[in-house]
Coordinates of C-alpha atoms and ligand atoms in Angstrom, one line a residue:
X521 CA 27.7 -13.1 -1.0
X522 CA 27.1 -9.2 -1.3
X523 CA 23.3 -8.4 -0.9
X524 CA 22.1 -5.0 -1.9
X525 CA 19.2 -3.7 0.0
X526 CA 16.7 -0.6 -0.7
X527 CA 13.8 0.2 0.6
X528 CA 10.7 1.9 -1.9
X529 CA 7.5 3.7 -1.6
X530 CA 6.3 6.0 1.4
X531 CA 8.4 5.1 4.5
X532 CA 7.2 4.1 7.7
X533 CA 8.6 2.7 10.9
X534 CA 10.1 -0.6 10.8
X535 CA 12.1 -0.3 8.0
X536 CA 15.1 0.2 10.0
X537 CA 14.6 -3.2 11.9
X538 CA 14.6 -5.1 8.8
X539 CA 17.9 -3.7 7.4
X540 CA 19.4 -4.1 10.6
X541 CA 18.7 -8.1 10.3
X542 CA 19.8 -8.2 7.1
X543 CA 23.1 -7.0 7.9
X544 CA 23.6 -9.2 10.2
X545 CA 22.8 -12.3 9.2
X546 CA 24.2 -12.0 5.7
X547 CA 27.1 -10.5 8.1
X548 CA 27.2 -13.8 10.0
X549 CA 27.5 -16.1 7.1
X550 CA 30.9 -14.3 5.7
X551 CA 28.8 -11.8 3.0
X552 CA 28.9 -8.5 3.0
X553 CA 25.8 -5.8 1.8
X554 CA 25.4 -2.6 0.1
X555 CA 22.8 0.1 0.5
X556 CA 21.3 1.3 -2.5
X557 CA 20.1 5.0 -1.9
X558 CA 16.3 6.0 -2.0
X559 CA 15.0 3.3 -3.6
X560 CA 14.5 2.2 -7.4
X561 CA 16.3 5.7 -7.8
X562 CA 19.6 4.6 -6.9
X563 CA 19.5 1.9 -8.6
X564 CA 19.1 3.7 -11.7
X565 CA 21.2 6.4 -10.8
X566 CA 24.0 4.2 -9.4
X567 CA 24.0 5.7 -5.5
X568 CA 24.8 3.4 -3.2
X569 CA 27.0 3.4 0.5
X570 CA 28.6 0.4 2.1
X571 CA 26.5 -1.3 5.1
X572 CA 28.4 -2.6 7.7
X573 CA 27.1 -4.3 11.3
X574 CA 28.3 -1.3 13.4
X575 CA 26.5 1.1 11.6
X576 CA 23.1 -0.8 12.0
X577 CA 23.6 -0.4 15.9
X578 CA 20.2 1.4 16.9
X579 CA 19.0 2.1 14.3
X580 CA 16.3 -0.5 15.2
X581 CA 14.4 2.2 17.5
X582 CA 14.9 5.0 14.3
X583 CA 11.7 5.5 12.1
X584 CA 11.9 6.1 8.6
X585 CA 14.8 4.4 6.4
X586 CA 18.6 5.4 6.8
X587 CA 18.8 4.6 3.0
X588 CA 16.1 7.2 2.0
X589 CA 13.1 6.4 0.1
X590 CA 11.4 8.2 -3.3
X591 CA 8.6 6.3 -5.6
X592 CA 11.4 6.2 -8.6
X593 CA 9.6 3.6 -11.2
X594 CA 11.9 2.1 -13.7
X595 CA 9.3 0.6 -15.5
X596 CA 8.0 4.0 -16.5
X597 CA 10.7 4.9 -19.1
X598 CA 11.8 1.4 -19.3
X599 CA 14.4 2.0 -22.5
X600 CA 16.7 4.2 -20.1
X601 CA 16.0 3.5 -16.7
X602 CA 16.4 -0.8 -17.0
X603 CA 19.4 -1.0 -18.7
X604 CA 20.4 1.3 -16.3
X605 CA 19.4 -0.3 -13.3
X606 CA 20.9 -3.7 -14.5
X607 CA 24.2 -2.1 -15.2
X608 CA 24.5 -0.6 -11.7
X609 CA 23.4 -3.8 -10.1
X610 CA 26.2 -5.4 -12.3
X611 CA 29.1 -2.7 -11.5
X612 CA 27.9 -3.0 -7.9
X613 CA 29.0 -6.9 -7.9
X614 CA 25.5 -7.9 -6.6
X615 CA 24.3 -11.4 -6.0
X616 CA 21.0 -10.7 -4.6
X617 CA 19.2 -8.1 -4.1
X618 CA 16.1 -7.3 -0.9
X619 CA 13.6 -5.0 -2.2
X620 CA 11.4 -3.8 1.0
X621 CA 8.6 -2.0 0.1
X622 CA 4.9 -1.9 -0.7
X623 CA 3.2 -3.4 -3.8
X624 CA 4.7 -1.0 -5.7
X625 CA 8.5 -1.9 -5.1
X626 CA 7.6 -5.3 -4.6
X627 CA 6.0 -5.5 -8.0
X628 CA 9.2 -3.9 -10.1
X629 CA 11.1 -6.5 -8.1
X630 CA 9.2 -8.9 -9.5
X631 CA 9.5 -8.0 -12.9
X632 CA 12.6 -7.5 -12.9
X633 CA 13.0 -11.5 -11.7
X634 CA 10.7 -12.2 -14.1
X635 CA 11.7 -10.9 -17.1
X636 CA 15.4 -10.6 -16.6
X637 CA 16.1 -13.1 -13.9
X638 CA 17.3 -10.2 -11.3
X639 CA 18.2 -12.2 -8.4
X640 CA 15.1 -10.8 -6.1
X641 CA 13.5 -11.1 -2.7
X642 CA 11.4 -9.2 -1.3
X643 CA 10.2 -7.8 2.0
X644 CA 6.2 -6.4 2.7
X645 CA 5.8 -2.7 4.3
X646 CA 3.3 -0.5 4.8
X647 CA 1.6 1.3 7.3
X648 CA -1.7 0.9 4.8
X649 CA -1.6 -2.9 5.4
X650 CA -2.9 -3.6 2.3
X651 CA -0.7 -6.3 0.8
X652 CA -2.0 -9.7 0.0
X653 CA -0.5 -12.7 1.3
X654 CA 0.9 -11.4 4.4
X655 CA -1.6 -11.1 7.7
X656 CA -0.3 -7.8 8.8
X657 CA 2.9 -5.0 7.6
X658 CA 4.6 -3.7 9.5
X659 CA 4.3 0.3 10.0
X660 CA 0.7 -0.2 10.6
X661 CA 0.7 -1.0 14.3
X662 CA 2.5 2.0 15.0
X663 CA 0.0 4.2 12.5
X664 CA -2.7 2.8 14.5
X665 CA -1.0 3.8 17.8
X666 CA -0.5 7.6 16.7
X667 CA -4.3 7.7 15.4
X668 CA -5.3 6.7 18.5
X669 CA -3.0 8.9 20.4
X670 CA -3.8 11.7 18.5
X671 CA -8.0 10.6 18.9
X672 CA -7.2 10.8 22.8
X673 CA -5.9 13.9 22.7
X674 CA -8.8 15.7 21.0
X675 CA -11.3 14.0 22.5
X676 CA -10.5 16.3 25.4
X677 CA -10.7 19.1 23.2
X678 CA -13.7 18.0 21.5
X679 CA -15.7 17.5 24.7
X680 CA -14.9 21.0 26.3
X681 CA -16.2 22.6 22.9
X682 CA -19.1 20.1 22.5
X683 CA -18.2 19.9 19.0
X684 CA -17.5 16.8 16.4
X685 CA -14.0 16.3 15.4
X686 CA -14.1 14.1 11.9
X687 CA -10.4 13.3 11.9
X688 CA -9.1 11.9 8.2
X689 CA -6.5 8.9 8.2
X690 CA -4.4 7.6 5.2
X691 CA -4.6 4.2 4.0
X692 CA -5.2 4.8 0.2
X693 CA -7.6 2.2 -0.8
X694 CA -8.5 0.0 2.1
X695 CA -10.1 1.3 5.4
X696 CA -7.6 -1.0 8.0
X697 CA -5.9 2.4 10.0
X698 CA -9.5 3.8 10.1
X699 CA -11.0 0.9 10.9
X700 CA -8.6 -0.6 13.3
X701 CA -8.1 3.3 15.2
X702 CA -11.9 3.8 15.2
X703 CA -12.5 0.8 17.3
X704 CA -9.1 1.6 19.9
X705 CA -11.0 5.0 20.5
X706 CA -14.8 3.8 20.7
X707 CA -15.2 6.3 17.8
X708 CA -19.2 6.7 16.9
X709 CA -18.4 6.1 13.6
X710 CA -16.4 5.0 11.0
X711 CA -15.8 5.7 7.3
X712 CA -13.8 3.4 5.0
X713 CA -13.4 2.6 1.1
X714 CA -15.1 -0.5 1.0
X715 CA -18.1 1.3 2.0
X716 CA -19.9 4.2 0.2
X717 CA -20.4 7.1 2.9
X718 CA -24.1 7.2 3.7
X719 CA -24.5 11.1 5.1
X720 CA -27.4 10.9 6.4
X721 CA -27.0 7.4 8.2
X722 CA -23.7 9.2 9.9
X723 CA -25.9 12.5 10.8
X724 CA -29.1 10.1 12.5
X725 CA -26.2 8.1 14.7
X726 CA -24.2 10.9 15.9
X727 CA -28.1 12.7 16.7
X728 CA -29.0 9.8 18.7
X729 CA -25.9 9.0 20.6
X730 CA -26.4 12.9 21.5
X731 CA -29.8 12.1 22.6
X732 CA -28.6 9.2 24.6
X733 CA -26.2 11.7 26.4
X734 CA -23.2 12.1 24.7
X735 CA -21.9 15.8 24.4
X736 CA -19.0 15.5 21.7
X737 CA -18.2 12.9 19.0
X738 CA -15.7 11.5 16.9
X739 CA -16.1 10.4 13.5
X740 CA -13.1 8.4 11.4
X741 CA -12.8 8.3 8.2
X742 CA -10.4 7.1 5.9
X743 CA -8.5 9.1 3.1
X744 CA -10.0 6.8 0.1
X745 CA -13.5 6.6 1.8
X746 CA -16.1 7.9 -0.8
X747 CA -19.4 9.2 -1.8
X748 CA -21.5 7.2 -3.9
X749 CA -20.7 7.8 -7.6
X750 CA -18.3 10.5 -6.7
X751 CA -14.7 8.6 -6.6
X752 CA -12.4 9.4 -4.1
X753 CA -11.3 13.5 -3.0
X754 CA -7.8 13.8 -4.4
X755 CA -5.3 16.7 -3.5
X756 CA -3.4 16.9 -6.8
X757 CA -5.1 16.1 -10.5
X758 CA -1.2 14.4 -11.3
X759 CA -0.6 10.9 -10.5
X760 CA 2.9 9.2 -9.2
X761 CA 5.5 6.9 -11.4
X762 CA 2.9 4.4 -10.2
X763 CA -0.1 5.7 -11.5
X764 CA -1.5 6.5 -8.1
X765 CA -3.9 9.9 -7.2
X766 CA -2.8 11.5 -4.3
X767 CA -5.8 11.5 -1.7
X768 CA -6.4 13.7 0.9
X769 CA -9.5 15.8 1.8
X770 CA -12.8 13.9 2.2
X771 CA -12.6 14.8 5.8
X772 CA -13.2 18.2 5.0
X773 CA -16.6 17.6 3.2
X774 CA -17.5 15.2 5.3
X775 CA -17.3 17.4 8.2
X776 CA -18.7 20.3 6.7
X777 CA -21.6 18.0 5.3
X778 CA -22.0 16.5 9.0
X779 CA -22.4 20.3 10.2
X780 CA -25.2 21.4 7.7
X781 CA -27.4 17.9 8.6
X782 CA -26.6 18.0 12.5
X783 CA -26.6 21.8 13.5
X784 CA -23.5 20.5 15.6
X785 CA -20.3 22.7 15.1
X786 CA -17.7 20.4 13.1
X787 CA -14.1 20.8 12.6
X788 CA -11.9 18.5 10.9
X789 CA -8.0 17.3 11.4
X790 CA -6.1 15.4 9.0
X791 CA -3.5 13.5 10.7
X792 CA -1.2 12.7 7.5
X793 CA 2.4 11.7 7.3
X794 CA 2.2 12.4 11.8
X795 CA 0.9 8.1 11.1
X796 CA 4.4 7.5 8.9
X797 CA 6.6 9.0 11.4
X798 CA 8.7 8.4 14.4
X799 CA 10.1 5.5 16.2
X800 CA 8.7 1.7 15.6
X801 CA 6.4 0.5 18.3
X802 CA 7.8 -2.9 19.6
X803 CA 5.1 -5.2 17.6
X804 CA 7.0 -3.4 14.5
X805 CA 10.4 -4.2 15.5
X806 CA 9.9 -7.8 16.3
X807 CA 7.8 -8.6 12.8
X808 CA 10.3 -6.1 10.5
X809 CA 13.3 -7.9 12.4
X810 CA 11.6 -11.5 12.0
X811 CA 10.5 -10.8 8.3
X812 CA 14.4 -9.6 7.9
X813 CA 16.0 -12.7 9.2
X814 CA 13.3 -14.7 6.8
X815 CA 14.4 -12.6 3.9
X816 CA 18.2 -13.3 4.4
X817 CA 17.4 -17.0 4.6
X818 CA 16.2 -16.7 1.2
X819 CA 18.7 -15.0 -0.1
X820 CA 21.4 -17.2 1.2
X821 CA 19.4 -20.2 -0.4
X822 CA 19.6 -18.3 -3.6
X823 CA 15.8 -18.7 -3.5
X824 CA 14.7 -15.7 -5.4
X825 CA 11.9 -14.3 -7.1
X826 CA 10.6 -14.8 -3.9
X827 CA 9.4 -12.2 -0.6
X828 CA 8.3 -13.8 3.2
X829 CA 5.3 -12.9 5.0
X830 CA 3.6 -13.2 7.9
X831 CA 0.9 -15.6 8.4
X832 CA -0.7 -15.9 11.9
X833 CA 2.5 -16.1 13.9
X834 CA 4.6 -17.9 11.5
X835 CA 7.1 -16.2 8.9
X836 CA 6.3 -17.5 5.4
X837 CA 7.8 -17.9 2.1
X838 CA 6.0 -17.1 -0.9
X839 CA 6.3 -15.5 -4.4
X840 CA 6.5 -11.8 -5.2
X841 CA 4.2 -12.9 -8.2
X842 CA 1.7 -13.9 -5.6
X843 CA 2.4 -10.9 -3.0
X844 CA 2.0 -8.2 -5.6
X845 CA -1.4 -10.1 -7.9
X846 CA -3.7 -7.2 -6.1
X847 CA -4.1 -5.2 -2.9
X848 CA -5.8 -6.3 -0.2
X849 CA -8.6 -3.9 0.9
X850 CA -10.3 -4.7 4.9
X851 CA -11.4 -7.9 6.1
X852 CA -15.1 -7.0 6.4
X853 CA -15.8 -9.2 9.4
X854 CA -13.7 -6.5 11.4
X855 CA -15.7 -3.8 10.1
X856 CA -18.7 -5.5 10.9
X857 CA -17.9 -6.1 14.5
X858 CA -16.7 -1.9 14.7
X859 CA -20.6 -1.0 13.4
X860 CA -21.9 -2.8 16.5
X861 CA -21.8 0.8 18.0
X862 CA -23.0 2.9 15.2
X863 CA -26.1 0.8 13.9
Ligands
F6P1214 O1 1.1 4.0 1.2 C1 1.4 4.8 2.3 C2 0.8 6.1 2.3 O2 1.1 6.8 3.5 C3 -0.7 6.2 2.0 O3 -1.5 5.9 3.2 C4 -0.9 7.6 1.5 O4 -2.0 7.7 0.7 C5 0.4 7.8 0.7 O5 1.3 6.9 1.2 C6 0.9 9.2 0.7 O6 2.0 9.2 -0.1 P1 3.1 10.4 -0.1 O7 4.0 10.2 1.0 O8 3.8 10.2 -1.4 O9 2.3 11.7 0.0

């Protein structure tokens, strides 16, 4: 069998690990793979390299993707880019294809089972872990690790200068990273999507926990967190190939808006693509190298149209059409238990 792999969407740490198993196993059953370069681009554009076992060796400690990565949608001009993309997967002598990415990638790859009968399977990623079906992606353990490294560090900071840090994390729609960092780093309180920012309620907590003899704080908040009837802060008016705003920024006003109602001074630190980079923790190599081995299983089975997941411990099998039917925002009972300390 020859199996192309790409890998879609923002990158993040893990990615490696999963190509790595790939090889490998599709290695061990007499098949041979092909890289397809940054993503749904290099399918349409026809780039592509030759994967072989040796050249997987260590990658598995390497963040971000040794096959690059872009948000290339073929959907979006359709008349060119498919036939295109079905050409190239054609010349290529392709039997299967693993598409590892978000809900992005993962949905293309299911469209293009679905309406052309691509032979698909695809594999979840992102540090946002917002994809449905599976429990947890990986990337996000290790995004949670550098928020909370990064929180450590200016707590120092923020306690010498008695000040508030409000430090920003990504996570586009659904408040996990802030929600799962804010509780690592006992931060006094926490801002996410699912949950309208409430000023005021933010200003009366971080004034008492002064009063009950705290000299600094740290407030979290998540990139997609928002004001009532505002929408989100957005860094760019454009959208992607995927109609997606680029967020970024309510940290600022939040900060500045937590100055004017605390008389605290307030400064603000976006932690941005620091949370997509660098090496894998270990939780992300063993789930991206477990989901990997599931993936070639499938493909070996000629079982397509398919992705795996992770649920509990187990790897599962399900359908892209089921991993990709919406996104999967935080599990408010987790949220619940972090407001225990900022009632
Ligand atoms: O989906 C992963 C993510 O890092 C989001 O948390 C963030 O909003 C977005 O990607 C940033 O995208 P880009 O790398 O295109 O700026």
């Amino acid at each position: 069998m020859k199996v192309g792999l790409l890998t879609g969407g923002g990158d993040c740490p893990g990615l490696n690990a999963v190509i790595r198993a790939v090889v490998q196993s599709v290695h061990n059953d007499g098949g041979s793979c092909v890289g397809i370069l940054e993503g749904w681009r290099g399918l349409v554009k026809g780039m592509s390299r030759p994967l072989e076992v040796a050249e997987t060796d260590g990658i598995i400690a390497r963040g971000g993707t040794i096959l690059g990565s872009s948000r290339t949608n073929p959907f979006k001009n359709a008349d060119f880019d498919i036939p295109a993309v079905r050409a190239n997967f054609q010349a290529l002598g392709l039997d299967a294809l693993v598409a590892i990415g978000g809900d992005d990638t993962l949905g293309v790859a299911h469209r293009l089972h679905k309406d052309f009968q691509m032979p698909m399977v695809g594999v979840p990623k992102t540090i946002d872990n917002d994809l449905m079906v599976t429990d947890f992606t990986f990337g996000f353990d290790t995004a949670i690790n550098i928020v909370t490294e990064a929180i450590d560090r200016l707590r120092t900071t923020a306690e010498s200068h008695r000040r508030i840090i409000v430090v920003e994390t990504m996570g586009r729609h659904a408040g996990w990273i802030a929600c799962f960092s804010g509780i690592a780093t006992a931060a006094d309180y926490i801002l996410i999507p699912e949950v309208p920012i409430d000023i005021a309620h933010v200003a009366e907590v971080l004034k008492r926990h002064r009063a009950e003899g705290k000299n600094y704080n740290i407030v979290v908040v998540s990139e997609g967190a928002e004001f009532p009837d505002k929408g989100t802060t957005n860094i760019a008016a454009e959208t992607d190939a995927f109609g997606h705003v680029r967020l970024g920024g309510v940290g600022n006003v939040v900060a500045k808006l937590i100055e004017d109602q605390t008389g605290y001074e307030t400064r603000c630190v976006i932690l941005g693509h620091l949370q997509r980079g660098g090496a894998p923790s270990a939780y992300d190599r063993v789930l991206a190298t477990r989901l990997g081995l599931g993936a070639s299983r499938l493909v070996l089975q000629k079982n397509f149209g398919t992705m795996v997941a992770l649920s509990g411990t187990k790897i599962i099998e399900t359908t892209l059409a089921a991993g990709v039917a919406a996104s999967k925002t935080l599990t408010m009972s987790f949220y619940e238990e972090a407001a225990t300390f900022f009632k």
